[in-house]
XYZ file of C-alpha atoms in Angstrom:
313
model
C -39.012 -37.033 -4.009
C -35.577 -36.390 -3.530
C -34.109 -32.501 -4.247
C -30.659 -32.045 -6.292
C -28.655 -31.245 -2.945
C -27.810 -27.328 -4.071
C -31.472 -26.781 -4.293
C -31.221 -26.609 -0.128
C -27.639 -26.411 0.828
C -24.380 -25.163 -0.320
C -21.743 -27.919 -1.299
C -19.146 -26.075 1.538
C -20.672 -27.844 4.557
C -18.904 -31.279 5.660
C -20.925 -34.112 5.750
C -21.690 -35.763 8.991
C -21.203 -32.886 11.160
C -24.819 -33.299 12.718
C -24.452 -37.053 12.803
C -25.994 -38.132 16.044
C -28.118 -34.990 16.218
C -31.852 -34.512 16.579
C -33.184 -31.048 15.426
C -37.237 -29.663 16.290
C -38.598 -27.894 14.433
C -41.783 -26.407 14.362
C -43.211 -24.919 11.451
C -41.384 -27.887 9.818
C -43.762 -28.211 6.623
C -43.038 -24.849 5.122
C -41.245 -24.189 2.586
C -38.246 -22.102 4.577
C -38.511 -24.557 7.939
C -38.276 -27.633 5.614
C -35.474 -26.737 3.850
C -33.434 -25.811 6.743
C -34.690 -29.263 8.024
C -33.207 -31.186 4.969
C -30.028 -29.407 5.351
C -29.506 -30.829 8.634
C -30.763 -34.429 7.818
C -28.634 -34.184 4.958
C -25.442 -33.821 7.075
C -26.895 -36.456 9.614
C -29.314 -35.476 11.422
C -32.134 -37.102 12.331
C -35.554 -34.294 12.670
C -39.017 -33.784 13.822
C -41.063 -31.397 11.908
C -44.591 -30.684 13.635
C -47.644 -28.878 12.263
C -51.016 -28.610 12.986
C -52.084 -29.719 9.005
C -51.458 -33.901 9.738
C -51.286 -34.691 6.158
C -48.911 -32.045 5.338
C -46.804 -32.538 7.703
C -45.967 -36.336 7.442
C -45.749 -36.129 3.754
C -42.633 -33.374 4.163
C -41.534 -35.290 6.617
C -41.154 -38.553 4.440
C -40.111 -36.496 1.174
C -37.105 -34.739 4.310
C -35.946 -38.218 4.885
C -34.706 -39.133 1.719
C -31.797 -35.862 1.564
C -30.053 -39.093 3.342
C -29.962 -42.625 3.182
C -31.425 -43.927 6.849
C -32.535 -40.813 8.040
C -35.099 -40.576 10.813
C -37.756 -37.879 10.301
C -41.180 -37.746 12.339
C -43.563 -35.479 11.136
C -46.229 -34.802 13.935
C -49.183 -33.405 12.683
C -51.951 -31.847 14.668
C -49.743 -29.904 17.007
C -50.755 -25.964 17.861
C -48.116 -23.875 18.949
C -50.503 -21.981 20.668
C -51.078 -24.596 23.473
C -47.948 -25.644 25.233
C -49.354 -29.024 26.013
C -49.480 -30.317 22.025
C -45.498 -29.033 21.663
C -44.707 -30.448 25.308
C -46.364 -33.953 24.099
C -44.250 -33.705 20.524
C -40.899 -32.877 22.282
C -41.261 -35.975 24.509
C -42.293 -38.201 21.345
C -39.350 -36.708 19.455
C -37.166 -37.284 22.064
C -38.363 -40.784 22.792
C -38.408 -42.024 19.185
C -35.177 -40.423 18.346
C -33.673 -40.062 21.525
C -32.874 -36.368 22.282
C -33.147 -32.633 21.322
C -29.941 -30.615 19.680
C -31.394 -27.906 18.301
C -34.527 -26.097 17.430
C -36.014 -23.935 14.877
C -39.199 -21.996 15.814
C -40.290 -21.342 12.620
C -44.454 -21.188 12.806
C -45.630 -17.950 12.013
C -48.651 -16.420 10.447
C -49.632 -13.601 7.769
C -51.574 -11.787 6.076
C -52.194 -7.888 4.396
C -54.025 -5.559 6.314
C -53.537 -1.912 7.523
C -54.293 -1.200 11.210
C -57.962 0.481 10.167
C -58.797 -2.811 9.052
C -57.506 -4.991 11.156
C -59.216 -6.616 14.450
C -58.268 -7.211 17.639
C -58.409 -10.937 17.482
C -56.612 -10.718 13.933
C -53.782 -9.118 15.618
C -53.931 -11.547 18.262
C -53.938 -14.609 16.167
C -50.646 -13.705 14.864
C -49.043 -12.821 18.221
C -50.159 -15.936 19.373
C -48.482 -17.764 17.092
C -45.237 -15.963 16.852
C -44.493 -14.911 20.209
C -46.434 -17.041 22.396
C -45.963 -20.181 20.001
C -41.937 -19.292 20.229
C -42.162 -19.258 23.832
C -44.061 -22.189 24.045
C -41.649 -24.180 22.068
C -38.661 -23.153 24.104
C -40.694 -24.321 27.097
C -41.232 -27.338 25.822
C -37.823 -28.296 24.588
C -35.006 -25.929 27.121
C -35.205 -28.737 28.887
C -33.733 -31.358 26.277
C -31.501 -28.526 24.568
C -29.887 -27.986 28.417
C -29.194 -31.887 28.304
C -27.614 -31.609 25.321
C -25.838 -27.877 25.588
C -23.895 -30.055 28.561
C -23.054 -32.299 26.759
C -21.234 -29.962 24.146
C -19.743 -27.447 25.635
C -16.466 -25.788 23.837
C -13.433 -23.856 24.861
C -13.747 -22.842 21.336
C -9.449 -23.815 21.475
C -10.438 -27.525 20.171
C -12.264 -29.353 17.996
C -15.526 -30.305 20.062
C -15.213 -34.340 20.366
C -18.954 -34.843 19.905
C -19.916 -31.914 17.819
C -22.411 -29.125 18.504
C -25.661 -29.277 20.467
C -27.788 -26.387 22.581
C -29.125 -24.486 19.857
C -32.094 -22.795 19.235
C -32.362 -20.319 16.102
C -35.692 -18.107 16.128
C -37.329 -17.691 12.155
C -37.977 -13.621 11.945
C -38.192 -11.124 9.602
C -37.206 -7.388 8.920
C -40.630 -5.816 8.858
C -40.351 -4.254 12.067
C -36.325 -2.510 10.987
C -38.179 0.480 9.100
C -41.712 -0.066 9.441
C -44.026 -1.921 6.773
C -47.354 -0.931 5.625
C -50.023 -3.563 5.840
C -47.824 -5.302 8.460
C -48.159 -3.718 11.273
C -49.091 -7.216 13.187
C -46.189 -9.039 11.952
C -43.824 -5.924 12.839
C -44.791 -6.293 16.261
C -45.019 -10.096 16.873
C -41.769 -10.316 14.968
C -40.141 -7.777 17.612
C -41.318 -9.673 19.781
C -39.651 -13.036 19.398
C -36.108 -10.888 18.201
C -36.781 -10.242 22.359
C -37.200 -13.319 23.416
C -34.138 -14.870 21.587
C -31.853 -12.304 23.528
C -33.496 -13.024 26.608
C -32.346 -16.622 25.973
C -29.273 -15.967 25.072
C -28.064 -14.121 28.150
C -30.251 -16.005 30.568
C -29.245 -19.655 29.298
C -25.772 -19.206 27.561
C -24.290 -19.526 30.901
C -25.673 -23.128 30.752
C -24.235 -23.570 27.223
C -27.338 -22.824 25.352
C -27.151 -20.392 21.716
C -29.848 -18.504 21.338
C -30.180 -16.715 17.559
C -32.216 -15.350 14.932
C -32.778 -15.688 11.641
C -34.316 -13.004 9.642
C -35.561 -13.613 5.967
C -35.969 -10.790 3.473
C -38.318 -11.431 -0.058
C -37.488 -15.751 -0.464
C -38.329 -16.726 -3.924
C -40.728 -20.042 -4.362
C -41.973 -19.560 -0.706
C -45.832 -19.910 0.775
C -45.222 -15.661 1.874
C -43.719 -14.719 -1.162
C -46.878 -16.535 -3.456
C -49.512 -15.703 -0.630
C -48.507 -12.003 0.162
C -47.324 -9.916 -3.052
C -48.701 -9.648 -6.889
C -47.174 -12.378 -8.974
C -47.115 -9.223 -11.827
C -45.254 -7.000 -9.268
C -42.241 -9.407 -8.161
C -39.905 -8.606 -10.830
C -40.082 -4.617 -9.562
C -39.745 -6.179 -5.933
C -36.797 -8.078 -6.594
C -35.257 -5.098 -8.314
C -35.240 -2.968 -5.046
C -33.076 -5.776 -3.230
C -29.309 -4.358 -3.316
C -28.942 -8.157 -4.500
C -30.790 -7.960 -7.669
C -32.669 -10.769 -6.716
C -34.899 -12.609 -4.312
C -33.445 -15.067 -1.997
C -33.816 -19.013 -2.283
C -34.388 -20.924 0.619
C -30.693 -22.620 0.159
C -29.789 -19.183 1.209
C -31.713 -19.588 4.992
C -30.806 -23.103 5.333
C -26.932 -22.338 4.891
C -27.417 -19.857 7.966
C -29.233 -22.148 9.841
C -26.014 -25.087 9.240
C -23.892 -22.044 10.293
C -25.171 -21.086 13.424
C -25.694 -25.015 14.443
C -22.537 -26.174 13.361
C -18.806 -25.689 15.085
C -18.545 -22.004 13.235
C -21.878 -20.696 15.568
C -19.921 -21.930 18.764
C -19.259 -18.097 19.912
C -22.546 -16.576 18.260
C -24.863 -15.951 20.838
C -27.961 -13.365 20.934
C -28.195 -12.285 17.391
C -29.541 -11.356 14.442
C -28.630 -12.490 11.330
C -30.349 -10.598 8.580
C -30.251 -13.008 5.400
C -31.666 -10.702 2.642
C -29.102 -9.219 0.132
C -29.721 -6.508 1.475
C -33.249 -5.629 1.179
C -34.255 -3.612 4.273
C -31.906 -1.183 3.490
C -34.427 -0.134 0.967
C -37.388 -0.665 2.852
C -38.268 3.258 3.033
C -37.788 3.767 -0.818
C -41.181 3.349 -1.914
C -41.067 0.210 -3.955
C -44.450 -1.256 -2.290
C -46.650 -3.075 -4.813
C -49.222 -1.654 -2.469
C -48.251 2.276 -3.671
C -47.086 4.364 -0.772
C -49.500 6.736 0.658
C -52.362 6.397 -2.374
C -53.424 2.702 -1.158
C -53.543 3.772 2.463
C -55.562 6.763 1.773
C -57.986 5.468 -0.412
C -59.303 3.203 2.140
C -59.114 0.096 -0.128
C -59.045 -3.612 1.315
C -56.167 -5.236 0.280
C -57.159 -7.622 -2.823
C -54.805 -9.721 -5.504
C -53.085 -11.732 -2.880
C -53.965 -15.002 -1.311
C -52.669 -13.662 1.922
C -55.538 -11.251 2.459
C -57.094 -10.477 5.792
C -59.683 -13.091 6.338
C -63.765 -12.029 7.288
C -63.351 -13.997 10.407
C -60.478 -12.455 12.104
């Protein structure tokens, strides 16, 4: 159903600066990816969201479509990040159906709770697999497209580019990895990891016109990680230790994402931009729901959250 527009963008953007435009997006169905989706459709773009959950996926794609009147939004379900041949088959559909690539989010991810004693090998595999080699997959599949269109809109950054922006890939992070997070220590990493890879893309293909950022969420109220990974009766004392006051709404991530696509990113290249109120700042006071050292030492399994490590990993 359709969303009031200020639930996923700020009313400063101009509409119709995408028009024309074609975003990917992977990770598309989530609550973060989606909305940064919308924002983008809303100001005329047309999207492809893909997944590997096929029912989830088209649904958010049909409920993205209607932030405009005759938007085009494929949602292609059954795609793993982890195999470069399912996002190499989704880029060509998306760029057959809707005739190009602009920009792309990498956005899949995947978490859970664990501390290193608990945590397996192919646990912490399965999460750099789908962060780091799932981001690198995805700008495998789709540098090709974003080069097409990164010559097409190139800037001198003097005038008003004639056909808009285009080139642009932004990178979905975090800032566990900044001061170090208990329980996390697999998401730290893998997150490092693609804040890497987006510099390495930056300075090898900016000289072709390609952007290459990040985006790094702090605590995002109403999200899968914020229900799936803390307390529900420890989130007020969470939101208390952002500077901000408050947790984040995912408005908040898709007005950085319309920044860093739009005319205003033209001359941001390799970066990180934290989008948090502040919270990492913080990170090393102590304000864990999971109490700093007594849960470590005790030995516990982490319990309460949906996001627990799973018997199978």
């Amino acid at each position: 159903m359709p969303l009031e527009k200020y639930q996923y963008m700020s009313d400063v953007w101009k509409d119709g600066i995408f028009d024309n435009k074609v975003v990917f997006c992977t990770g598309g169905a989530g609550s973060i990816c989606s909305a940064q989706v919308r924002a983008l459709v809303h100001l005329g773009a047309n999207a492809c969201i893909v997944g590997r959950n096929v029912p989830k996926t088209e649904r958010m794609a049909l409920d993205i479509a209607t932030a405009r009147p005759g938007a085009k939004v494929l949602g292609i379900g059954a795609v793993d990040v982890r195999k470069p041949e399912s996002l190499v088959a989704a880029a060509e559909r998306c760029v057959k159906e809707l005739g190009g690539i602009d920009f792309v989010i990498a956005g899949a991810a995947g978490n859970f709770l664990a501390p290193i004693s608990q945590l397996s090998a192919n646990a912490m595999k399965s999460v750099i697999d789908i962060d780091i080699l799932g981001s690198y997959n995805t700008v495998k599949a789709t540098l090709p497209h974003l080069l097409t269109s990164a010559a097409l809109h190139r800037t001198s950054g003097k005038t008003a580019p004639a056909n808009g922006t285009g080139g642009r890939i932004v990178f979905v992070s975090a800032t566990l990895h900044y001061a170090g997070t208990p329980l996390q220590s697999h998401v730290a990493v893998a997150k490092a990891g693609v804040d890497a890879m987006a510099v390495s893309v930056a300075i090898e293909q900016g000289p072709r016109g390609v952007t290459s950022n990040v985006i790094a969420p702090g605590p995002i109220a109403e999200t899968e990680g914020v229900a799936r990974l803390t307390k529900k009766e420890g989130r007020d004392k969470s939101a208390k230790a952002v500077p901000a006051g408050r947790f984040g709404t995912v408005k908040e991530i898709a007005d950085a994402t319309v920044y860093l696509f739009a005319d205003s990113g033209n001359f941001v290249n390799g970066e990180v931009l934290v989008v948090d109120g502040g919270a990492w700042h913080t990170a090393g006071l102590g304000n864990s729901q999971f109490e700093y050292p007594d849960f470590l030492l005790s030995g516990s399994a982490v319990t309460g959250v949906s996001g627990e490590k799973k018997a199978k990993l």
